[in-house]
Amino acid sequence: METSMWRALLYLVGIMAFAGVNAAWLGWCERKGAARIQRRIGPCEAGFAGLMQPLADGLKLMSKQLLVPQGVDGIIFRVAPVLAMIPAITSMAVIPFSENIGARAMELSVLLLFALASIGMIAILLGGWASGNKYAIISAARGVSQNLAYEIPMLLTVITVVLISGSMNLREIALTQQGGFWHWNIFRLENGHFLTMWISFIIFFICSVAETNRAPFDMAEAESELVAGFMTEYGSMGFGLFMMGEYLNIVVGACLTATLFLGGWDCPFGLTPGVWWFLIKIYILIFTFIWIRWTYPRTQIYRLLNLSWKILIPFSLANLLVTAALIKVF
Amino acid sequence: MTVPVHLRQDETFVLNLGPQHPATHGVLRVKLTMDGEYVVKAEPVLGYIHRMHEKMAEEGTFVQFFPNTARMDYLHALAFNHGWALVVEKAAGIEVPERAEYIRVITVELNRIASHLLWWAAFLLDLGGFTPLLYAFDDREKIIDLLERITGSRLTYSYMRFGGVYNDIDDEFIAGTRDFIKRLRGRMPRLYHDLVTHNIILIKRIKDIGLVSAEQCRRYGATGPVARGSGINYDIRKNEPYSVYPEFDFEVPVFNEGDSMARYMVRMHEMEQSMRIIEQALDKLPGGPVMGKAPKVLKPEAGYYYSAVETARGSLGHRLVCDGGKNPYKLKLRSPTFCNLSLFGEVAEGMLLADALAFMGSLDLVIPEIDR
Amino acid sequence: MLEKTLVALVELFPEPASAAAPAGEGTQEAPLREAGVVATGFAKHGSHLDVLCRPDQVVAVAQIMDREGYFLEAISGVDWLDMQQFEILYDYNRLGGEHCRVLVRTRVPRREPVVPTVSHVFPAADWHERETFDFYGVQFQDHPNLIRILLPEDADFHPLRKDFKP
């Protein structure tokens, strides 16, 4: 009892620290990455190579006055940013960082993660509606229709992984992929699954970019059209929490991709599995998110939705059927 | 995707694309009546940067108007300089030496490339691609450095005078311009075309958006890349040549589709053609003075005068009425963007908001030029 | 093109006009010539034809120009304070084909400047006429939306008038 209580406390502090450090320093990564892609330097003044920049930004945001405009819905306006952060941090509880490092290995962790993602979507809607600003409402409506449309193919592809691994427990899924990259779900050489798994990976990756509202799918916060979208009326820590929530969602998305498709904490050649491989994988994926954002322009809202409803959903359904058939046959 | 929209009176709302907005390039206000995401009615409201340049022209002498010319379209200020110099030189009968004409053409074409680069950067920024801005500004910085050496300004040039230009160009400028053209030609295929022009997201975003027919262009008086993107082959440098443009061999790009993609391609090709003109001008540059004989106090003959030059945005006209005094009696600046923007109300009906903004970006608006 | 337009426009003016425009005409010094069409030197003046018409003929001229395929480039106003007249200048041009620029001028009394609108012929005139109204106070009859365009809506002055003191 005592050990488990200490353990729980340790995990609580550890996850909060991991989440906090990531949310803050991912901002630095993004700005440096963007700068290098744009042939600039990026933050270089605050601290060595600009590493203290997130601290400076955080301090600035915290010292600003939280302006609540007249005519907003008081409670919802204040609750929405908090609601955006909560699912992201809570999702960290079920992610297996390594064989023995993981706060909770729940039997239905996949289901939990998607339920929490939907709460994040509601936070955008509430933030946009409570602002009482026409731009914010348009942006929130776009955000909700986009998130809804992209959750469906995401879930369908995750079901294929669950079918292959035989469990919804993230730790179990990662355990079935141990022993070298040929066992990873993205390749999955046995039983003919290599035909379908890479399609699942691509669809899942596109959907995570869309779910986290990153360019080229950032309709909800399209800067040049809707000023700052649903975040227009938020200042100081309200804005800070939305941004941190977005970065944490990216981290959760990357962790999920790594666990479901890339073998979790496994080394590519099966030698020394451990938490550092997990971290390397998620940071490579996060760098890809950043790279994509700064290379492509934005799509239009109906093309975005067409991509999901008319292309990704039929493909993921077909994928699911083929996977199920292969499992039945072999 | 323009779809006729049923207007239900209680379902539309008015969205103010206000004077402060990241996508309106300057202080332009557009009152959009929206039905969800569709634009039902678009009404541009002008005048937020109106400074009454025409009255300033009447109050001062002819030569005192040169700084004003640069402040209107700050992106192609040298063309505005050129237009004003042309009309007054016509009225007063002032001769311009050949070297000055060549220098005028070289600097105006360099400025045209800079203007198109900035248009490209801002257009992509509107569409959500943040990176091309930095690539375009890298090249633009080289042009501005070159022009700063001889004119002294980076953006608002008052370089020309009646009878020529006030400062001669030197060998370093010529060598720098040749280097710049080589550099831009090297960067264009990969950085500009491979990365952006052939990007599937961009193509889907601007193809078939903002269709403007040739007849609409004629009725609204749209000129420049807007008209050339709709199939009208009209470029003042070819149809109504002025200065030494007849000496150069260049093409006028014309595309027939009339959508934003056509206007985009017109401007990209125009950049290449401008580089051709500059190269030929540098090769043929004669020696001689750069300033002709002009009286100290200019009093042109009374009458009605008009001159037109081709700026990056279209045909800029100066309608000058002189009464024999030392101030212009009346100057009307026919701003190309003013006429291009009058299309917006009719074409934007039924478009999605994002498409309307992409269309506005493809029109290449510079608001101080509209408001003068 | 020039001759074709000349012939089309001359129909509007039954009395013959003088052969060439005297220099400096229409200003304080020289008297106004009669209504009619004259050819002007393009190299000096920038337009091929100069048409002086009565205010009520403006729409007919615009319709002829539309029929011949011209486009309306600009509408400007001039304030001739000494003669107590406003002059409205219409610039027509051709987009492609043979090049021809036509200047159409009309004079209205300063106390009651009323000109019929051409915006139903050329929609470009909409904004140009609003600007002329804004700067001079010239009323354009039957204009769909004659409100100020560049100055604030509640301004009560017309700045380009020669007797305007800020």
PDB file of N, CA and C in Angstrom, chain C residues 110-162:
ATOM      1  N   ARG C 110     -21.249  75.851 -61.476  1.00  0.00           N
ATOM      2  CA  ARG C 110     -20.715  75.530 -60.170  1.00  0.00           C
ATOM      3  C   ARG C 110     -21.797  75.495 -59.096  1.00  0.00           C
ATOM      4  N   ARG C 111     -22.831  76.324 -59.254  1.00  0.00           N
ATOM      5  CA  ARG C 111     -23.849  76.365 -58.207  1.00  0.00           C
ATOM      6  C   ARG C 111     -24.641  75.084 -58.166  1.00  0.00           C
ATOM      7  N   GLU C 112     -24.895  74.523 -59.357  1.00  0.00           N
ATOM      8  CA  GLU C 112     -25.768  73.340 -59.398  1.00  0.00           C
ATOM      9  C   GLU C 112     -25.118  72.281 -60.276  1.00  0.00           C
ATOM     10  N   PRO C 113     -24.106  71.612 -59.780  1.00  0.00           N
ATOM     11  CA  PRO C 113     -23.409  70.646 -60.639  1.00  0.00           C
ATOM     12  C   PRO C 113     -24.152  69.321 -60.676  1.00  0.00           C
ATOM     13  N   VAL C 114     -24.886  69.094 -61.770  1.00  0.00           N
ATOM     14  CA  VAL C 114     -25.657  67.857 -61.887  1.00  0.00           C
ATOM     15  C   VAL C 114     -25.301  67.220 -63.212  1.00  0.00           C
ATOM     16  N   VAL C 115     -24.891  65.953 -63.171  1.00  0.00           N
ATOM     17  CA  VAL C 115     -24.524  65.225 -64.395  1.00  0.00           C
ATOM     18  C   VAL C 115     -25.188  63.860 -64.309  1.00  0.00           C
ATOM     19  N   PRO C 116     -25.747  63.344 -65.395  1.00  0.00           N
ATOM     20  CA  PRO C 116     -26.288  61.980 -65.319  1.00  0.00           C
ATOM     21  C   PRO C 116     -25.154  60.970 -65.175  1.00  0.00           C
ATOM     22  N   THR C 117     -25.463  59.866 -64.495  1.00  0.00           N
ATOM     23  CA  THR C 117     -24.425  58.877 -64.229  1.00  0.00           C
ATOM     24  C   THR C 117     -24.231  57.952 -65.416  1.00  0.00           C
ATOM     25  N   VAL C 118     -23.031  57.425 -65.586  1.00  0.00           N
ATOM     26  CA  VAL C 118     -22.801  56.421 -66.633  1.00  0.00           C
ATOM     27  C   VAL C 118     -22.562  55.051 -66.017  1.00  0.00           C
ATOM     28  N   SER C 119     -22.888  54.890 -64.730  1.00  0.00           N
ATOM     29  CA  SER C 119     -22.512  53.629 -64.079  1.00  0.00           C
ATOM     30  C   SER C 119     -23.334  52.449 -64.555  1.00  0.00           C
ATOM     31  N   HIS C 120     -24.474  52.689 -65.229  1.00  0.00           N
ATOM     32  CA  HIS C 120     -25.184  51.532 -65.748  1.00  0.00           C
ATOM     33  C   HIS C 120     -24.574  51.089 -67.067  1.00  0.00           C
ATOM     34  N   VAL C 121     -23.750  51.940 -67.679  1.00  0.00           N
ATOM     35  CA  VAL C 121     -23.047  51.536 -68.905  1.00  0.00           C
ATOM     36  C   VAL C 121     -21.703  50.909 -68.549  1.00  0.00           C
ATOM     37  N   PHE C 122     -20.977  51.601 -67.682  1.00  0.00           N
ATOM     38  CA  PHE C 122     -19.670  51.102 -67.240  1.00  0.00           C
ATOM     39  C   PHE C 122     -19.695  51.007 -65.720  1.00  0.00           C
ATOM     40  N   PRO C 123     -19.725  49.810 -65.120  1.00  0.00           N
ATOM     41  CA  PRO C 123     -19.736  49.731 -63.647  1.00  0.00           C
ATOM     42  C   PRO C 123     -18.510  50.368 -63.008  1.00  0.00           C
ATOM     43  N   ALA C 124     -17.428  50.528 -63.791  1.00  0.00           N
ATOM     44  CA  ALA C 124     -16.248  51.185 -63.225  1.00  0.00           C
ATOM     45  C   ALA C 124     -16.567  52.591 -62.766  1.00  0.00           C
ATOM     46  N   ALA C 125     -17.567  53.215 -63.390  1.00  0.00           N
ATOM     47  CA  ALA C 125     -17.871  54.611 -63.077  1.00  0.00           C
ATOM     48  C   ALA C 125     -18.413  54.765 -61.670  1.00  0.00           C
ATOM     49  N   ASP C 126     -18.935  53.696 -61.131  1.00  0.00           N
ATOM     50  CA  ASP C 126     -19.525  53.742 -59.796  1.00  0.00           C
ATOM     51  C   ASP C 126     -18.583  54.416 -58.803  1.00  0.00           C
ATOM     52  N   TRP C 127     -17.403  53.815 -58.627  1.00  0.00           N
ATOM     53  CA  TRP C 127     -16.479  54.351 -57.641  1.00  0.00           C
ATOM     54  C   TRP C 127     -15.864  55.670 -58.075  1.00  0.00           C
ATOM     55  N   HIS C 128     -15.603  55.828 -59.399  1.00  0.00           N
ATOM     56  CA  HIS C 128     -14.993  57.087 -59.856  1.00  0.00           C
ATOM     57  C   HIS C 128     -15.942  58.257 -59.630  1.00  0.00           C
ATOM     58  N   GLU C 129     -17.259  58.007 -59.855  1.00  0.00           N
ATOM     59  CA  GLU C 129     -18.202  59.114 -59.655  1.00  0.00           C
ATOM     60  C   GLU C 129     -18.360  59.424 -58.183  1.00  0.00           C
ATOM     61  N   ARG C 130     -18.307  58.395 -57.354  1.00  0.00           N
ATOM     62  CA  ARG C 130     -18.360  58.650 -55.912  1.00  0.00           C
ATOM     63  C   ARG C 130     -17.184  59.505 -55.493  1.00  0.00           C
ATOM     64  N   GLU C 131     -16.010  59.241 -56.078  1.00  0.00           N
ATOM     65  CA  GLU C 131     -14.831  60.027 -55.716  1.00  0.00           C
ATOM     66  C   GLU C 131     -14.978  61.469 -56.186  1.00  0.00           C
ATOM     67  N   THR C 132     -15.510  61.666 -57.383  1.00  0.00           N
ATOM     68  CA  THR C 132     -15.683  63.045 -57.875  1.00  0.00           C
ATOM     69  C   THR C 132     -16.706  63.776 -57.015  1.00  0.00           C
ATOM     70  N   PHE C 133     -17.749  63.079 -56.610  1.00  0.00           N
ATOM     71  CA  PHE C 133     -18.727  63.699 -55.717  1.00  0.00           C
ATOM     72  C   PHE C 133     -18.064  64.050 -54.394  1.00  0.00           C
ATOM     73  N   ASP C 134     -17.234  63.136 -53.897  1.00  0.00           N
ATOM     74  CA  ASP C 134     -16.555  63.333 -52.631  1.00  0.00           C
ATOM     75  C   ASP C 134     -15.674  64.569 -52.661  1.00  0.00           C
ATOM     76  N   PHE C 135     -14.916  64.733 -53.752  1.00  0.00           N
ATOM     77  CA  PHE C 135     -13.949  65.826 -53.783  1.00  0.00           C
ATOM     78  C   PHE C 135     -14.537  67.144 -54.244  1.00  0.00           C
ATOM     79  N   TYR C 136     -15.589  67.115 -55.086  1.00  0.00           N
ATOM     80  CA  TYR C 136     -16.085  68.372 -55.650  1.00  0.00           C
ATOM     81  C   TYR C 136     -17.520  68.669 -55.295  1.00  0.00           C
ATOM     82  N   GLY C 137     -18.297  67.653 -54.944  1.00  0.00           N
ATOM     83  CA  GLY C 137     -19.703  67.914 -54.677  1.00  0.00           C
ATOM     84  C   GLY C 137     -20.566  67.823 -55.906  1.00  0.00           C
ATOM     85  N   VAL C 138     -20.059  67.197 -56.979  1.00  0.00           N
ATOM     86  CA  VAL C 138     -20.861  67.064 -58.198  1.00  0.00           C
ATOM     87  C   VAL C 138     -21.892  65.963 -57.978  1.00  0.00           C
ATOM     88  N   GLN C 139     -23.143  66.264 -58.260  1.00  0.00           N
ATOM     89  CA  GLN C 139     -24.198  65.271 -58.083  1.00  0.00           C
ATOM     90  C   GLN C 139     -24.363  64.468 -59.355  1.00  0.00           C
ATOM     91  N   PHE C 140     -24.356  63.153 -59.221  1.00  0.00           N
ATOM     92  CA  PHE C 140     -24.573  62.298 -60.384  1.00  0.00           C
ATOM     93  C   PHE C 140     -25.975  61.718 -60.275  1.00  0.00           C
ATOM     94  N   GLN C 141     -26.821  62.054 -61.243  1.00  0.00           N
ATOM     95  CA  GLN C 141     -28.213  61.604 -61.169  1.00  0.00           C
ATOM     96  C   GLN C 141     -28.308  60.122 -61.387  1.00  0.00           C
ATOM     97  N   ASP C 142     -29.194  59.476 -60.643  1.00  0.00           N
ATOM     98  CA  ASP C 142     -29.484  58.045 -60.767  1.00  0.00           C
ATOM     99  C   ASP C 142     -28.293  57.167 -60.405  1.00  0.00           C
ATOM    100  N   HIS C 143     -27.376  57.696 -59.664  1.00  0.00           N
ATOM    101  CA  HIS C 143     -26.264  56.837 -59.222  1.00  0.00           C
ATOM    102  C   HIS C 143     -26.787  55.894 -58.143  1.00  0.00           C
ATOM    103  N   PRO C 144     -26.434  54.607 -58.173  1.00  0.00           N
ATOM    104  CA  PRO C 144     -27.019  53.676 -57.209  1.00  0.00           C
ATOM    105  C   PRO C 144     -26.624  53.947 -55.756  1.00  0.00           C
ATOM    106  N   ASN C 145     -25.488  54.539 -55.528  1.00  0.00           N
ATOM    107  CA  ASN C 145     -25.026  54.624 -54.145  1.00  0.00           C
ATOM    108  C   ASN C 145     -24.110  55.829 -53.995  1.00  0.00           C
ATOM    109  N   LEU C 146     -24.661  57.058 -54.146  1.00  0.00           N
ATOM    110  CA  LEU C 146     -23.760  58.219 -54.176  1.00  0.00           C
ATOM    111  C   LEU C 146     -23.444  58.666 -52.755  1.00  0.00           C
ATOM    112  N   ILE C 147     -22.514  57.966 -52.116  1.00  0.00           N
ATOM    113  CA  ILE C 147     -22.046  58.429 -50.802  1.00  0.00           C
ATOM    114  C   ILE C 147     -20.544  58.617 -50.900  1.00  0.00           C
ATOM    115  N   ARG C 148     -19.986  59.221 -49.900  1.00  0.00           N
ATOM    116  CA  ARG C 148     -18.566  59.509 -49.928  1.00  0.00           C
ATOM    117  C   ARG C 148     -17.771  58.226 -49.922  1.00  0.00           C
ATOM    118  N   ILE C 149     -16.646  58.258 -50.604  1.00  0.00           N
ATOM    119  CA  ILE C 149     -15.858  57.038 -50.697  1.00  0.00           C
ATOM    120  C   ILE C 149     -14.549  57.149 -49.940  1.00  0.00           C
ATOM    121  N   LEU C 150     -13.864  58.276 -50.008  1.00  0.00           N
ATOM    122  CA  LEU C 150     -12.557  58.358 -49.369  1.00  0.00           C
ATOM    123  C   LEU C 150     -12.571  59.185 -48.101  1.00  0.00           C
ATOM    124  N   LEU C 151     -13.371  60.229 -48.075  1.00  0.00           N
ATOM    125  CA  LEU C 151     -13.432  61.035 -46.860  1.00  0.00           C
ATOM    126  C   LEU C 151     -14.425  60.404 -45.883  1.00  0.00           C
ATOM    127  N   PRO C 152     -14.395  60.777 -44.625  1.00  0.00           N
ATOM    128  CA  PRO C 152     -15.361  60.228 -43.683  1.00  0.00           C
ATOM    129  C   PRO C 152     -16.785  60.563 -44.102  1.00  0.00           C
ATOM    130  N   GLU C 153     -17.711  59.645 -43.779  1.00  0.00           N
ATOM    131  CA  GLU C 153     -19.081  59.814 -44.265  1.00  0.00           C
ATOM    132  C   GLU C 153     -19.729  61.091 -43.785  1.00  0.00           C
ATOM    133  N   ASP C 154     -19.285  61.588 -42.617  1.00  0.00           N
ATOM    134  CA  ASP C 154     -19.966  62.758 -42.080  1.00  0.00           C
ATOM    135  C   ASP C 154     -19.232  64.062 -42.383  1.00  0.00           C
ATOM    136  N   ALA C 155     -18.291  64.028 -43.316  1.00  0.00           N
ATOM    137  CA  ALA C 155     -17.608  65.279 -43.662  1.00  0.00           C
ATOM    138  C   ALA C 155     -18.577  66.191 -44.400  1.00  0.00           C
ATOM    139  N   ASP C 156     -18.453  67.488 -44.189  1.00  0.00           N
ATOM    140  CA  ASP C 156     -19.392  68.392 -44.840  1.00  0.00           C
ATOM    141  C   ASP C 156     -18.665  69.382 -45.751  1.00  0.00           C
ATOM    142  N   PHE C 157     -17.502  68.984 -46.253  1.00  0.00           N
ATOM    143  CA  PHE C 157     -16.765  69.874 -47.134  1.00  0.00           C
ATOM    144  C   PHE C 157     -16.313  69.076 -48.359  1.00  0.00           C
ATOM    145  N   HIS C 158     -15.919  69.821 -49.415  1.00  0.00           N
ATOM    146  CA  HIS C 158     -15.423  69.162 -50.624  1.00  0.00           C
ATOM    147  C   HIS C 158     -14.031  69.692 -50.893  1.00  0.00           C
ATOM    148  N   PRO C 159     -13.006  68.945 -50.541  1.00  0.00           N
ATOM    149  CA  PRO C 159     -11.659  69.517 -50.466  1.00  0.00           C
ATOM    150  C   PRO C 159     -11.027  69.980 -51.759  1.00  0.00           C
ATOM    151  N   LEU C 160     -11.341  69.370 -52.927  1.00  0.00           N
ATOM    152  CA  LEU C 160     -10.582  69.786 -54.098  1.00  0.00           C
ATOM    153  C   LEU C 160     -11.143  71.043 -54.746  1.00  0.00           C
ATOM    154  N   ARG C 161     -12.184  71.623 -54.185  1.00  0.00           N
ATOM    155  CA  ARG C 161     -12.658  72.906 -54.695  1.00  0.00           C
ATOM    156  C   ARG C 161     -11.602  73.960 -54.428  1.00  0.00           C
ATOM    157  N   LYS C 162     -11.489  74.892 -55.349  1.00  0.00           N
ATOM    158  CA  LYS C 162     -10.423  75.880 -55.245  1.00  0.00           C
ATOM    159  C   LYS C 162     -10.649  76.861 -54.113  1.00  0.00           C
TER     160      LYS C 162
END
